[in-house]
Coordinates of C-alpha atoms and ligand atoms in Angstrom, one line a residue:
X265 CA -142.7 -30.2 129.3
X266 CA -143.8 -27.5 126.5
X267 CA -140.5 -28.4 124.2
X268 CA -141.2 -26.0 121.8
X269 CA -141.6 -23.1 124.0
X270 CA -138.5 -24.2 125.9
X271 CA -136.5 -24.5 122.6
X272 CA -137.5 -20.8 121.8
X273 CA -136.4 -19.9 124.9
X274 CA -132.9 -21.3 125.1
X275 CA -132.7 -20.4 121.4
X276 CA -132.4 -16.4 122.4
X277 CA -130.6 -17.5 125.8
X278 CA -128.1 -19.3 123.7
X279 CA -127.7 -17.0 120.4
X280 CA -128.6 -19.9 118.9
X281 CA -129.6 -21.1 115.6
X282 CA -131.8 -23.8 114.3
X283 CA -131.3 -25.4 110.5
X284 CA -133.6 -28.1 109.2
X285 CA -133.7 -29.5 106.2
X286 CA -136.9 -30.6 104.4
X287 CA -136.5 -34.0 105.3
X288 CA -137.3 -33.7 109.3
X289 CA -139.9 -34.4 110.5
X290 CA -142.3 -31.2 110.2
X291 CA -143.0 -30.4 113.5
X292 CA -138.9 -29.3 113.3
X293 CA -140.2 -26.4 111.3
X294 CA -141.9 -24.5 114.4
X295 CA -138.4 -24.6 115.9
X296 CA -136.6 -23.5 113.0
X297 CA -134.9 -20.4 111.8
X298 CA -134.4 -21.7 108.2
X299 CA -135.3 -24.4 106.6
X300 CA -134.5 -25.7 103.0
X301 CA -132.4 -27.6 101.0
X302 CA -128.7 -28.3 101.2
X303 CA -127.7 -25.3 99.2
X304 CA -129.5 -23.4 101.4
X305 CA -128.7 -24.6 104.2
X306 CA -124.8 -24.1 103.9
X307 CA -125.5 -20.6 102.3
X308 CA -127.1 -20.1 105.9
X309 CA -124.5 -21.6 107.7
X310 CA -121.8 -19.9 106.7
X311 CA -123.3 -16.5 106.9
X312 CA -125.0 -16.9 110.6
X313 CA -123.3 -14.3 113.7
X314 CA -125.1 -17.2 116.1
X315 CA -122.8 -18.6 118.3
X316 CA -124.4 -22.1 118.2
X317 CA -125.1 -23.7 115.4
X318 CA -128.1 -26.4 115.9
X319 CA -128.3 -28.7 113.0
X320 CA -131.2 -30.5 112.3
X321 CA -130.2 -32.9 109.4
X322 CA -127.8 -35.9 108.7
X323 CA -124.2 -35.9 109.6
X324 CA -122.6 -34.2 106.4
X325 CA -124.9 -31.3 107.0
X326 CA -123.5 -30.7 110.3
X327 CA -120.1 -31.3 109.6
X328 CA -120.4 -29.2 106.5
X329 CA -121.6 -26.3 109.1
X330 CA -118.8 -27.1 111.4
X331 CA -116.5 -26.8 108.4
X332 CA -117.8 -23.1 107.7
X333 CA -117.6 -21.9 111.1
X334 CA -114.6 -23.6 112.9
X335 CA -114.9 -21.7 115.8
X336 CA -118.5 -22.2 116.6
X337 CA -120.1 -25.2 118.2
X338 CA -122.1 -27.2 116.1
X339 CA -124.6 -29.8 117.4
X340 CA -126.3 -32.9 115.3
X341 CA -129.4 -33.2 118.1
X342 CA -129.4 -37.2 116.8
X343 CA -125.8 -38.0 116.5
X344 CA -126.8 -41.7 114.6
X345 CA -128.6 -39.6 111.9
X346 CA -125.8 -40.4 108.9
X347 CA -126.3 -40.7 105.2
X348 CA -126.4 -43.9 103.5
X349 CA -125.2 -42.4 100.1
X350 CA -122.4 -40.1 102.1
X351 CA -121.0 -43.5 103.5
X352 CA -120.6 -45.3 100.1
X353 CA -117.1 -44.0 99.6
X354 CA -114.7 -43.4 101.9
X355 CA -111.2 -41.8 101.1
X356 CA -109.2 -45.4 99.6
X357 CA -111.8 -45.4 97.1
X358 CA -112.1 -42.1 96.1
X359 CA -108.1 -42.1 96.0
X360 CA -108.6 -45.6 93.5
X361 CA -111.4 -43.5 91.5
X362 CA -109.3 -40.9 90.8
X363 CA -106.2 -42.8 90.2
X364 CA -108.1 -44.8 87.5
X365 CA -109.1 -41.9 86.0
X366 CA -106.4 -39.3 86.5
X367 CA -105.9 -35.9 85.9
X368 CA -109.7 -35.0 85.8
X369 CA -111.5 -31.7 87.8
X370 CA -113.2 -34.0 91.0
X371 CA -116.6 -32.6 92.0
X372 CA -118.1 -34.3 94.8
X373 CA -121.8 -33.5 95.9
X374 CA -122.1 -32.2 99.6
X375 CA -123.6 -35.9 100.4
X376 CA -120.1 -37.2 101.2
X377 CA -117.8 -37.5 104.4
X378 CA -115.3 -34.5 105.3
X379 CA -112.0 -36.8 103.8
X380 CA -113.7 -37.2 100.9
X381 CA -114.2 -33.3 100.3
X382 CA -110.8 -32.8 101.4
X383 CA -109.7 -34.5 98.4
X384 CA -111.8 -33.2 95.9
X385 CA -111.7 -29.9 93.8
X386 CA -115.2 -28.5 94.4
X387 CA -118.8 -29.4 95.8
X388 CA -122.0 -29.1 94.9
X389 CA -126.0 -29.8 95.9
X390 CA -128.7 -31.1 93.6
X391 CA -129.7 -27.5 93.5
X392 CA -126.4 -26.2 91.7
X393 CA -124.4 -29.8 90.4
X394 CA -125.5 -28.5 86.6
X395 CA -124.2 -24.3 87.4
X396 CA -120.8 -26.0 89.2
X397 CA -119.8 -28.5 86.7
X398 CA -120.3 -26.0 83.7
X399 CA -118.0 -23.3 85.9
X400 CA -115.1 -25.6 85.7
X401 CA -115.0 -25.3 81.8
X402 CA -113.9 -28.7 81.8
X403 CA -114.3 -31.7 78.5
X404 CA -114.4 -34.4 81.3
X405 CA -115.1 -34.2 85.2
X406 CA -115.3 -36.9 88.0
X407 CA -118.2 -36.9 89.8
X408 CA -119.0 -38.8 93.3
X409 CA -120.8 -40.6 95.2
X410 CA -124.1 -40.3 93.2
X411 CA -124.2 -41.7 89.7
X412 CA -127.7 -40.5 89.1
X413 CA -126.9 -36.8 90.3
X414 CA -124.0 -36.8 87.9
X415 CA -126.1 -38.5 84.9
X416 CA -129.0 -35.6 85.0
X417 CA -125.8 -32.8 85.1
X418 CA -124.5 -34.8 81.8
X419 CA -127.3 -34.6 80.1
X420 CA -128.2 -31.1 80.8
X421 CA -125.1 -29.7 80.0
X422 CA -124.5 -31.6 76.8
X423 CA -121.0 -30.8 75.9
X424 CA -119.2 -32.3 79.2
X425 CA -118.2 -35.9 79.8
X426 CA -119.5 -37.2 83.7
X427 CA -117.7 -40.3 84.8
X428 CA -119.6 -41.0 88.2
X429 CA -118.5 -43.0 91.0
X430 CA -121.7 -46.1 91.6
X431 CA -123.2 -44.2 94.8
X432 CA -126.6 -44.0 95.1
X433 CA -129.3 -42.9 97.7
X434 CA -131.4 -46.0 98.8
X435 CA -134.5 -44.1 98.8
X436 CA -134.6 -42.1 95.5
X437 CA -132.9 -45.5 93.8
X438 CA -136.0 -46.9 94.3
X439 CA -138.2 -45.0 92.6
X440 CA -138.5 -46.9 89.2
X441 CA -139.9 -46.2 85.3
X442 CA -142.5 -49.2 85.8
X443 CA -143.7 -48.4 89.3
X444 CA -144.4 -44.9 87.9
X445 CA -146.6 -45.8 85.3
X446 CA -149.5 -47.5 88.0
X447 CA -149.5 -44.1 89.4
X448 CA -149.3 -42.2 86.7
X449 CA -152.7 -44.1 85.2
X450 CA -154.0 -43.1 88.8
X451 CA -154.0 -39.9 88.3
X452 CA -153.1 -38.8 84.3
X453 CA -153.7 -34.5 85.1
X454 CA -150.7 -35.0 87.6
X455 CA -147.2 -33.4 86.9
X456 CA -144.5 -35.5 87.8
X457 CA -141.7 -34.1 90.2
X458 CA -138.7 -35.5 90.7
X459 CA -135.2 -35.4 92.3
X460 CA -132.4 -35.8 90.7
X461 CA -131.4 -38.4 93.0
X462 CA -133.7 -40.4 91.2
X463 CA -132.1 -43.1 88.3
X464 CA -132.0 -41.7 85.6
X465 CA -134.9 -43.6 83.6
X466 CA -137.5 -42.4 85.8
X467 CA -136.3 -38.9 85.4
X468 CA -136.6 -39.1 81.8
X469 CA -140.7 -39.4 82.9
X470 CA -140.6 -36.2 84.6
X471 CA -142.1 -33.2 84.0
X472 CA -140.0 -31.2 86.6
X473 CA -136.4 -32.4 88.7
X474 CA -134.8 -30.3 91.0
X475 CA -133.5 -29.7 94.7
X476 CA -136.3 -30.1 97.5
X477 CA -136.3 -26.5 97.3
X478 CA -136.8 -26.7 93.6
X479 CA -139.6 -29.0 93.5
X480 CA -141.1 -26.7 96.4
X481 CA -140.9 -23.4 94.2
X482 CA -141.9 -25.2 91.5
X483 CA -145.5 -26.3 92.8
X484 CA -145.6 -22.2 94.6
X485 CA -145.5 -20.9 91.3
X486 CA -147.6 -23.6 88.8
X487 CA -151.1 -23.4 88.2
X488 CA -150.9 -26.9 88.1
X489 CA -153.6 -29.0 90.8
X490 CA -152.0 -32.1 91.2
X491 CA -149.0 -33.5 91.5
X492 CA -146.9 -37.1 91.9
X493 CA -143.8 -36.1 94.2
X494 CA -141.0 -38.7 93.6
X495 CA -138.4 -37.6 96.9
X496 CA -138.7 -38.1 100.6
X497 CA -141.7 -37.8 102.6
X498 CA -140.8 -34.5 104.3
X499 CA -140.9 -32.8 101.0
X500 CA -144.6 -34.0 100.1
X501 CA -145.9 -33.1 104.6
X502 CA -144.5 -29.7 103.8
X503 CA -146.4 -29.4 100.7
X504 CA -149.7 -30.7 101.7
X505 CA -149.3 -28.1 104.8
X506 CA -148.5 -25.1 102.2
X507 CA -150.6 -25.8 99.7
X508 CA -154.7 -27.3 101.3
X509 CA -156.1 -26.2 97.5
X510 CA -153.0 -28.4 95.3
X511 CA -153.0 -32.6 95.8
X512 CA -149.9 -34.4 96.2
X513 CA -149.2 -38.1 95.6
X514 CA -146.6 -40.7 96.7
X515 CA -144.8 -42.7 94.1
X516 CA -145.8 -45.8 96.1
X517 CA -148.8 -46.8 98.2
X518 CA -146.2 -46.2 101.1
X519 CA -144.5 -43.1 101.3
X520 CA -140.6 -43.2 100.8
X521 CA -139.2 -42.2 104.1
X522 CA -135.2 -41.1 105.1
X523 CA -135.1 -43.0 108.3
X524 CA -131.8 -41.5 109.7
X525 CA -133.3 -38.1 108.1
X526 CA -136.3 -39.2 110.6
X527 CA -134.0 -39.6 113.3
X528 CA -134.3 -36.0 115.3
X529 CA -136.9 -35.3 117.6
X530 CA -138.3 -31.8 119.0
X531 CA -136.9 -33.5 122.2
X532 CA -133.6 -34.4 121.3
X533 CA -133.3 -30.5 119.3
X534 CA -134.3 -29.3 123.4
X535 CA -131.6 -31.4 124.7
X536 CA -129.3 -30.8 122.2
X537 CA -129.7 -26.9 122.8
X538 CA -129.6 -27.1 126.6
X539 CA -126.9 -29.8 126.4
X540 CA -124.8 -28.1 123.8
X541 CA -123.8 -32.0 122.6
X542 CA -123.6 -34.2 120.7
X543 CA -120.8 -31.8 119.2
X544 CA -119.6 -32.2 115.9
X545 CA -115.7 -31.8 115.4
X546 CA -113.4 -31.8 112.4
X547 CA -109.7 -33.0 112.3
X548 CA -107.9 -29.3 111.2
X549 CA -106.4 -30.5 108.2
X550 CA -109.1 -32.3 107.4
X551 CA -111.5 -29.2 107.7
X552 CA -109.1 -26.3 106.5
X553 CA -108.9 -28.8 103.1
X554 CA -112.8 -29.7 102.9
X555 CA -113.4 -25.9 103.3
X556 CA -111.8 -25.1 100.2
X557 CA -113.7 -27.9 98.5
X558 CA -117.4 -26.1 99.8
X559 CA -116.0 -22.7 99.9
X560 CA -115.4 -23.0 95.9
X561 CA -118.8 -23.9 95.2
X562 CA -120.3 -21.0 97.6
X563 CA -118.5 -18.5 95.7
X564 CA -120.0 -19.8 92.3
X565 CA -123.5 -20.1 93.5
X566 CA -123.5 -16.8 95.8
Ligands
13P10 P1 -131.5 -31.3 98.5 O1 -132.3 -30.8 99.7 O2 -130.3 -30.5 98.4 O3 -132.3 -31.5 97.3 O4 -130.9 -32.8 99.0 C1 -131.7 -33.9 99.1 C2 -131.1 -34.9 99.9 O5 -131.1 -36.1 99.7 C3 -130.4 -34.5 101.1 O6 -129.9 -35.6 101.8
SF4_11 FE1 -128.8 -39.6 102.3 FE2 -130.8 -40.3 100.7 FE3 -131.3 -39.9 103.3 FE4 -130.6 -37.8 101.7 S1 -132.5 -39.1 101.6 S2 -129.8 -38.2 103.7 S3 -129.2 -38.8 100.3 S4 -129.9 -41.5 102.4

């Protein structure tokens, strides 16, 4: 079966919408209506008239989407797709976090679970973390689940104290100072790109860190030739496919690789369109709380 053509079909059958993030797998993008990073993303989301909402990401994404549009159905194609960093708190921690540092603004980046939002004052992506903190004209904030996210936003803003929960993503954690310096030898023209995902010793080594998206429009508008890309996989396939004249090289001799991000197929995104499952839903409390937690940070990056 011709998948793709299919999936375009059902697509305008279906008022349906496609969102990938940078992570899939790139033949996603031939399906997709936008693609991009978190912020992005839920930007999109909450701003589509489709009637289906076909998420091709990790389970926050989808559930963020859900969140934003309560009355649409939204579908996770891969429903095992989750987020190892999202899952490294859960509500009785964050509830122990804040009780051992009370009375503190809570920001919690979009990588976490729909109780934990619902608890929290304000979200934010890699792409906004530094614009969100500084709008909460705080001396002190919480930040979860990613310690290195919430180290880079400290030390860009200067003047704010970040206590950060210990959550981490497995595959930006291991991207270290030492590892970096074999490659950087390799190849000593190259920038170095990072995420802020990435500890916060090998981010002090690069050149650039940003958002996917970020380190994205960063290489469109350098002059630059080469470049070492320290994030996922997806982010260096889309750049290789964009840019033929630029090179790109992995941190490692193997490429770092989201294997839930991985998870989604072009045939599961058919069967998840023609299907209309697996549906994500969101307990109503839940979701009405969550959304004031994503809808805050929306409003400051509009
Ligand atoms: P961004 O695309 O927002 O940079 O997020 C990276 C990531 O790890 C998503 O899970
Ligand atoms: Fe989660 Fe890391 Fe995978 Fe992003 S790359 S979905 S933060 S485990």
């Amino acid at each position: 079966m011709d998948y793709i053509y299919e999936i375009k079909k059902l697509k305008k059958e279906k008022n349906a919408v496609i969102l990938a993030h940078c992570y899939q797998n790139i033949e996603i993008d031939e399906i997709a209506d936008f693609i991009g990073d978190s912020l992005y993303l839920s930007q999109m989301a909450s701003k589509t008239a489709a009637d289906l909402i076909i998420f091709a990401g990790v389970y926050f994404m989808a559930q963020t989407a859900k969140i934003l549009n309560p009355a649409k159905k939204v579908i996770l194609p891969n429903i095992k797709a989750g987020c190892a960093m999202a899952d490294m708190i859960n509500l009785k921690q964050l509830r122990e976090f804040k009780q051992k540092h009370p009375n503190l603004p809570t920001v919690c980046y979009i990588n976490s679970t729909a109780e934990v939002k619902s608890e929290c004052d304000i979200c934010c992506t890699s792409s906004n973390a530094v614009e969100i903190v500084k709008s909460l004209n705080a001396t002190e904030v919480l930040f979860l689940p990613d310690k290195n996210l919430g180290r880079w936003v400290e030390k860009q803003l200067g003047n704010v104290k970040v206590t950060t929960y210990s959550g981490y993503c497995p595959i930006h954690e291991k991207f270290d100072p030492t590892g970096i310096q074999k490659t950087k030898n390799k190849y000593p023209k190259a920038i170095l790109l990072a995420h802020p995902e990435c500890p916060e010793a090998f981010v002090d080594l690069a050149d650039y860190t940003g958002s996917t998206t970020g380190i994205m429009n960063f290489v469109k508008n350098s002059t630059e030739k080469q470049f070492i890309v320290a994030t996922e996989k997806g982010v260096l396939d889309r750049l290789k496919r964009d840019y033929p004249d630029k090179q790109f090289y992995d941190i490692y001799d193997k490429p770092s690789i989201c294997q839930s991000m991985k998870l989604n197929t072009i045939m599961d995104v058919y069967y998840a369109l023609k299907n209309e499952t697996p549906e994500i839903e969101v307990d109503k409390t839940i979701a009405q709380k969550a959304f004031n937690c994503i809808n805050r940070m929306l409003e400051v990056s509009k």
